[in-house]
Short mmCIF file of C-alpha atoms in Angstrom, two decimals:
data_model
loop_
_atom_site.label_atom_id
_atom_site.label_comp_id
_atom_site.label_asym_id
_atom_site.label_seq_id
_atom_site.Cartn_x
_atom_site.Cartn_y
_atom_site.Cartn_z
CA MET P 1 5.70 -1.04 -10.30
CA GLN P 2 6.95 2.49 -10.89
CA HIS P 3 8.55 5.20 -8.80
CA VAL P 4 6.05 7.53 -7.18
CA ARG P 5 5.71 10.97 -8.73
CA GLU P 6 3.56 12.33 -5.93
CA PHE P 7 3.18 11.38 -2.30
CA HIS P 8 1.06 12.85 0.48
CA GLY P 9 -0.23 15.43 -1.98
CA LEU P 10 3.29 16.68 -2.70
CA PRO P 11 5.43 16.28 -5.84
CA ALA P 12 8.27 13.83 -5.37
CA PHE P 13 11.68 15.50 -5.58
CA THR P 14 14.65 13.18 -5.99
CA VAL P 15 17.63 14.41 -3.98
CA PRO P 16 20.33 15.08 -6.59
CA PRO P 17 23.99 14.20 -6.04
CA PHE P 18 26.27 16.75 -4.40
CA ALA P 19 23.58 19.44 -4.51
CA HIS P 20 24.09 22.75 -2.81
CA ALA P 21 21.46 24.03 -0.41
CA ALA P 22 20.61 26.89 -2.78
CA GLU P 23 19.56 24.39 -5.44
CA LEU P 24 17.07 22.61 -3.21
CA PRO P 25 13.34 23.41 -2.92
CA ASP P 26 11.41 24.58 0.12
CA PRO P 27 11.69 21.70 2.64
CA ALA P 28 7.90 21.64 3.16
CA ALA P 29 6.93 21.86 -0.53
CA VAL P 30 8.01 18.40 -1.76
CA ALA P 31 8.19 14.76 -0.81
CA TRP P 32 11.93 14.16 -0.53
CA ARG P 33 12.80 11.06 -2.51
CA PHE P 34 16.07 9.17 -2.00
CA GLN P 35 17.14 7.01 -4.90
CA CYS P 36 20.81 6.18 -5.40
CA GLY P 37 21.16 4.90 -8.92
CA PRO P 38 19.66 7.20 -11.57
CA TYR P 39 22.73 9.44 -11.44
CA GLU P 40 26.30 8.71 -12.42
CA SER P 41 27.82 9.13 -9.01
CA ASP P 42 29.97 7.15 -6.64
CA GLU P 43 28.19 8.65 -3.66
CA GLY P 44 26.66 6.00 -1.41
CA TYR P 45 23.23 6.32 0.13
CA GLU P 46 24.65 6.98 3.60
CA ALA P 47 26.67 9.92 2.28
CA CYS P 48 23.60 11.16 0.39
CA TRP P 49 21.53 11.07 3.58
CA GLU P 50 24.24 12.84 5.61
CA ARG P 51 24.45 15.57 3.00
CA PHE P 52 20.68 15.99 3.07
CA VAL P 53 20.65 16.24 6.86
CA ALA P 54 23.34 18.93 6.74
CA ALA P 55 21.75 20.96 3.91
CA VAL P 56 18.00 20.87 4.63
CA GLU P 57 16.02 22.33 7.51
CA LEU P 58 14.66 19.01 8.74
CA GLU P 59 12.16 20.66 11.06
CA LYS P 60 10.11 21.67 7.99
CA VAL P 61 10.19 18.35 6.09
CA ARG P 62 6.71 16.82 5.74
CA ALA P 63 7.25 13.73 3.57
CA ILE P 64 10.12 11.34 2.81
CA VAL P 65 10.33 8.55 0.24
CA LEU P 66 13.09 5.95 0.55
CA GLY P 67 14.00 3.84 -2.47
CA SER P 68 16.93 1.68 -3.52
CA PRO P 69 19.36 0.67 -2.11
CA TRP P 70 17.67 1.19 1.24
CA TYR P 71 14.93 -1.13 0.03
CA ASP P 72 15.71 -3.85 -2.49
CA SER P 73 16.61 -7.52 -2.53
CA GLU P 74 19.76 -6.76 -0.56
CA GLY P 75 18.42 -4.31 2.00
CA GLY P 76 15.63 -2.99 4.18
CA GLY P 77 15.35 -1.18 7.45
CA GLY P 78 16.14 2.24 6.02
CA GLU P 79 13.73 3.75 8.51
CA ARG P 80 16.58 3.67 11.03
CA CYS P 81 18.01 6.83 9.49
CA LEU P 82 14.66 8.53 10.04
CA ILE P 83 14.42 7.39 13.64
CA GLU P 84 17.91 8.74 14.36
CA GLN P 85 16.75 12.19 13.23
CA SER P 86 13.27 12.05 14.80
CA HIS P 87 14.21 14.85 17.20
CA ARG P 88 14.62 17.15 14.18
CA LEU P 89 11.97 15.70 11.84
CA THR P 90 9.25 17.24 13.99
CA SER P 91 6.90 18.04 11.06
CA LEU P 92 7.20 14.67 9.33
CA GLU P 93 3.70 13.50 8.33
CA ALA P 94 4.31 10.85 5.68
CA VAL P 95 6.82 8.10 4.91
CA PHE P 96 7.09 5.76 1.93
CA LEU P 97 9.34 2.75 2.49
CA GLY P 98 10.45 0.85 -0.60
CA ASP P 99 9.89 3.05 -3.64
CA VAL P 100 11.52 0.48 -5.91
CA GLU P 101 10.74 -0.26 -9.55
CA GLY P 102 10.43 -3.74 -11.02
CA ASP P 103 13.78 -3.56 -12.83
CA GLU P 104 15.49 -2.77 -9.50
CA SER P 105 13.94 -5.60 -7.50
CA MET P 106 10.95 -7.91 -7.65
CA ILE P 107 8.29 -6.80 -5.19
CA SER P 108 8.38 -10.17 -3.44
CA THR P 109 12.06 -9.68 -2.54
CA ILE P 110 11.97 -6.06 -1.35
CA GLY P 111 13.27 -6.25 2.21
CA GLN P 112 11.25 -4.69 5.02
CA SER P 113 11.36 -4.94 8.81
CA ASP P 114 9.49 -4.38 12.06
CA LEU P 115 7.66 -1.06 11.69
CA ALA P 116 6.85 -0.59 15.38
CA PRO P 117 9.98 1.51 16.14
CA LEU P 118 9.19 3.90 13.29
CA LEU P 119 5.62 4.49 14.46
CA ALA P 120 6.79 4.93 18.04
CA ALA P 121 9.40 7.50 16.97
CA PHE P 122 6.84 9.53 14.99
CA PRO P 123 3.58 9.76 16.96
CA GLY P 124 2.38 12.50 14.59
CA LEU P 125 2.77 10.40 11.42
CA ARG P 126 -0.35 10.58 9.23
CA GLU P 127 0.51 8.44 6.22
CA LEU P 128 2.62 5.32 5.86
CA ALA P 129 3.15 3.48 2.59
CA VAL P 130 5.16 0.28 2.31
CA ARG P 131 6.19 -1.63 -0.81
CA GLY P 132 7.39 -5.17 -0.23
CA GLY P 133 6.61 -7.73 2.43
CA ASP P 134 9.79 -9.74 2.92
CA GLY P 135 10.51 -9.54 6.66
CA LEU P 136 7.67 -7.09 7.31
CA ASP P 137 5.91 -7.00 10.67
CA PHE P 138 3.55 -4.56 12.37
CA PRO P 139 3.46 -5.49 16.07
CA VAL P 140 1.79 -2.21 16.99
CA THR P 141 -0.97 -2.02 19.58
CA GLY P 142 -1.97 1.41 18.38
CA HIS P 143 -1.14 4.79 16.88
CA GLU P 144 -3.25 7.91 17.45
CA GLU P 145 -2.62 9.96 14.31
CA LEU P 146 -2.15 7.54 11.39
CA ARG P 147 -4.79 8.27 8.74
CA VAL P 148 -3.54 6.35 5.71
CA LEU P 149 -1.84 2.94 5.66
CA ARG P 150 -0.97 1.18 2.41
CA VAL P 151 1.02 -2.03 2.06
CA GLU P 152 1.87 -3.09 -1.50
CA SER P 153 3.10 -6.67 -1.47
CA GLY P 154 3.43 -9.77 -3.59
CA GLY P 155 3.24 -11.71 -0.33
CA LEU P 156 2.20 -10.03 2.93
CA PRO P 157 3.24 -12.21 5.89
CA PRO P 158 0.09 -13.47 7.65
CA GLU P 159 1.38 -12.34 11.05
CA ALA P 160 1.83 -8.78 9.76
CA ALA P 161 -1.68 -8.83 8.27
CA ALA P 162 -3.10 -10.06 11.58
CA HIS P 163 -1.23 -7.37 13.55
CA ILE P 164 -2.55 -4.62 11.25
CA ALA P 165 -6.08 -6.00 11.54
CA ALA P 166 -5.90 -5.99 15.33
CA ALA P 167 -4.14 -2.62 15.79
CA GLU P 168 -5.99 0.27 17.43
CA LEU P 169 -5.82 3.04 14.83
CA PRO P 170 -8.59 5.47 15.79
CA ALA P 171 -7.72 8.11 13.16
CA LEU P 172 -7.27 5.70 10.25
CA GLU P 173 -9.39 6.63 7.24
CA ARG P 174 -7.83 4.58 4.43
CA LEU P 175 -6.38 1.08 4.63
CA GLU P 176 -5.04 -0.83 1.64
CA LEU P 177 -3.49 -4.29 1.97
CA TRP P 178 -2.12 -6.30 -0.94
CA LEU P 179 -2.15 -9.82 0.48
CA GLY P 180 -0.25 -11.55 -2.33
CA ASP P 181 0.47 -15.17 -3.05
CA ASP P 182 1.47 -17.69 -0.38
CA GLU P 183 4.34 -18.84 -2.62
CA TYR P 184 5.89 -15.41 -2.09
CA GLY P 185 5.35 -15.12 1.65
CA GLY P 186 1.61 -14.41 1.70
CA GLY P 187 -1.15 -16.64 2.99
CA ALA P 188 -3.28 -14.33 5.16
CA THR P 189 -6.73 -15.77 5.82
CA VAL P 190 -10.15 -14.41 6.67
CA GLU P 191 -9.45 -15.41 10.27
CA ASP P 192 -6.29 -13.25 10.31
CA LEU P 193 -8.40 -10.26 9.26
CA ALA P 194 -11.33 -10.96 11.58
CA PRO P 195 -10.78 -7.96 13.94
CA LEU P 196 -10.71 -5.64 10.93
CA PHE P 197 -13.90 -7.08 9.47
CA ALA P 198 -15.58 -6.82 12.86
CA GLY P 199 -15.00 -3.07 12.75
CA THR P 200 -13.03 -2.82 15.99
CA GLY P 201 -10.15 -0.43 16.55
CA LYS P 202 -10.64 1.69 13.42
CA PRO P 203 -13.83 3.74 13.91
CA ASN P 204 -13.01 6.34 11.22
CA LEU P 205 -12.19 3.91 8.42
CA ARG P 206 -13.87 5.01 5.17
CA HIS P 207 -11.90 3.18 2.48
CA LEU P 208 -10.90 -0.47 2.73
CA GLY P 209 -8.85 -2.30 0.14
CA ILE P 210 -8.21 -6.02 0.58
CA GLN P 211 -6.46 -6.58 -2.70
CA ASN P 212 -4.23 -8.88 -4.70
CA SER P 213 -5.59 -11.90 -2.85
CA PRO P 214 -5.75 -15.52 -4.02
CA VAL P 215 -8.67 -16.12 -1.62
CA GLN P 216 -10.76 -13.19 -2.81
CA ASP P 217 -13.98 -15.21 -2.91
CA GLU P 218 -13.60 -16.09 0.77
CA ILE P 219 -12.87 -12.46 1.62
CA ALA P 220 -15.90 -11.30 -0.34
CA ALA P 221 -18.10 -13.81 1.49
CA ALA P 222 -16.79 -12.56 4.86
CA LEU P 223 -17.32 -8.92 3.93
CA ALA P 224 -20.89 -9.66 2.85
CA SER P 225 -21.85 -9.65 6.53
CA ALA P 226 -18.90 -7.74 8.06
CA ALA P 227 -19.71 -4.84 10.38
CA VAL P 228 -16.92 -2.68 8.95
CA VAL P 229 -18.67 -2.37 5.58
CA GLU P 230 -21.47 -0.22 7.00
CA ARG P 231 -19.13 2.71 7.66
CA LEU P 232 -17.22 2.57 4.35
CA THR P 233 -17.65 4.90 1.41
CA SER P 234 -15.44 2.80 -0.86
CA LEU P 235 -14.37 -0.84 -1.00
CA SER P 236 -11.73 -2.45 -3.20
CA LEU P 237 -11.38 -6.17 -3.83
CA SER P 238 -9.29 -5.58 -6.94
CA MET P 239 -6.19 -7.36 -8.27
CA GLY P 240 -7.26 -10.77 -6.93
CA THR P 241 -9.02 -13.96 -7.98
CA LEU P 242 -12.64 -12.85 -7.52
CA SER P 243 -15.09 -15.12 -9.34
CA ASP P 244 -18.85 -15.25 -9.66
CA ALA P 245 -19.08 -17.04 -6.31
CA GLY P 246 -17.53 -14.11 -4.46
CA ALA P 247 -19.55 -11.50 -6.35
CA ARG P 248 -22.73 -13.45 -5.68
CA ALA P 249 -21.94 -13.48 -1.95
CA LEU P 250 -21.54 -9.69 -2.00
CA LEU P 251 -24.87 -9.19 -3.76
CA HIS P 252 -26.70 -11.59 -1.42
CA GLY P 253 -25.19 -10.01 1.70
CA GLN P 254 -25.78 -6.66 3.38
CA PRO P 255 -26.72 -3.71 1.14
CA LEU P 256 -23.84 -2.02 -0.65
CA THR P 257 -25.84 0.90 -1.99
CA HIS P 258 -24.29 3.31 0.52
CA LEU P 259 -20.90 2.92 -1.19
CA GLU P 260 -19.63 5.53 -3.60
CA LEU P 261 -17.19 3.10 -5.19
CA LEU P 262 -16.82 -0.69 -5.45
CA ASP P 263 -13.56 -1.60 -7.22
CA LEU P 264 -13.38 -5.19 -8.48
CA SER P 265 -10.78 -4.64 -11.20
CA HIS P 266 -8.67 -7.63 -12.34
CA HIS P 267 -11.40 -10.19 -11.78
CA PHE P 268 -12.54 -13.56 -13.08
CA LEU P 269 -16.24 -12.73 -13.43
CA SER P 270 -18.57 -13.87 -16.16
CA ARG P 271 -20.24 -11.31 -18.40
CA ASP P 272 -23.59 -12.15 -16.82
CA MET P 273 -22.25 -11.41 -13.35
CA MET P 274 -20.65 -8.14 -14.46
CA LEU P 275 -23.98 -7.08 -15.93
CA ARG P 276 -25.76 -8.06 -12.74
CA LEU P 277 -23.37 -5.98 -10.62
CA TRP P 278 -23.80 -2.96 -12.86
CA THR P 279 -27.58 -3.13 -13.05
CA THR P 280 -27.91 -3.72 -9.30
CA LEU P 281 -25.51 -1.09 -7.98
CA GLU P 282 -24.99 1.61 -10.59
CA PRO P 283 -28.64 2.81 -10.49
CA ALA P 284 -28.21 3.30 -6.73
CA GLY P 285 -25.26 5.64 -7.33
CA VAL P 286 -22.43 3.16 -6.75
CA ARG P 287 -19.57 3.40 -9.23
CA VAL P 288 -18.54 -0.18 -10.02
CA HIS P 289 -15.09 -0.64 -11.51
CA LEU P 290 -14.82 -3.87 -13.45
CA ARG P 291 -11.73 -3.34 -15.56
CA GLY P 292 -10.46 -6.64 -16.89
CA ARG P 293 -7.06 -8.16 -16.38
CA ASN P 294 -4.15 -6.51 -18.16
CA ASP P 295 -2.64 -9.78 -19.29
CA GLU P 296 -4.67 -12.65 -20.71
CA ASP P 297 -1.56 -14.62 -21.70
CA GLU P 298 -2.19 -18.35 -21.34
CA ASP P 299 1.24 -18.83 -19.75
CA LEU P 300 0.06 -16.82 -16.75
CA LEU P 301 -2.98 -19.01 -16.38
CA GLU P 302 -0.69 -22.03 -15.97
CA PHE P 303 0.66 -20.49 -12.76
CA GLY P 304 -2.80 -19.79 -11.32
CA ASP P 305 -4.99 -21.91 -9.08
CA ALA P 306 -6.91 -24.99 -10.15
CA HIS P 307 -9.25 -22.72 -12.10
CA GLY P 308 -6.46 -20.78 -13.81
CA ARG P 309 -6.95 -17.71 -11.63
CA TYR P 310 -4.01 -15.62 -10.46
CA VAL P 311 -3.32 -12.41 -8.54
CA ALA P 312 -2.17 -9.29 -10.35
CA VAL P 313 1.12 -8.88 -8.42
CA ALA P 314 3.19 -11.75 -7.04
CA GLU P 315 6.88 -11.65 -7.86
#
């Protein structure tokens, strides 16, 4: 995992220590990134935030990225500082919670929290990205403006996955969930995602990513007949344990030729099945991504399932 360089279509600008207002960019031109650590400074993150609030015209800020130490193995809940300034952050469209690199904290231990207060405080929020699943929940009945939701996790709590699947998000266009391994807090099932697969509550969804899952074959089998697939332009089942059984279920299910992209990267498919996917879907105009796994080390296979399969991101 790496720090984001761009978010919400804006370049990420890391708030420097003890900066003067004249040295800062246009508040609306960047995604303001808070990361206490790259600089030699004794300034704590609370002091950094207070200085930012005093120096920047918050009413113009469109995107904020919160990193360490707000979100790491020791923390979480940094969205409270945003909520406290919601009366001034009137143009805020996008928030990234947990922009933490691997050498700062393992993804499975990045602390998160209940996201309902944040969404309630910002009814105009359009994009929400979250890295880490420890303590995460999403008990939200609905949000009218959210268009992009991405949760990167080595273990997404099943209750959070179920709440996201059931939420009424009428404007949502892109949804990406990294389910992760049950040994790191994951364990979401097809049943948890049933409302999502049924196509309820998210009528404008065009991209769906159910990724990094140890039950990718079961998910593929469910999606083979899921109503939500008909309205998608792209589908990602990447980063998981997809085998020939799951790919076969997709090919034997409803037509996928309306898709522009089918991403199955990091898979456990045979060469014959890869060829079958290409020859079936590519002539119909579907781009099929079948990039192999980045690491074929046998030690990793020892930590996989009974067939030696493993997800791309766990700890």
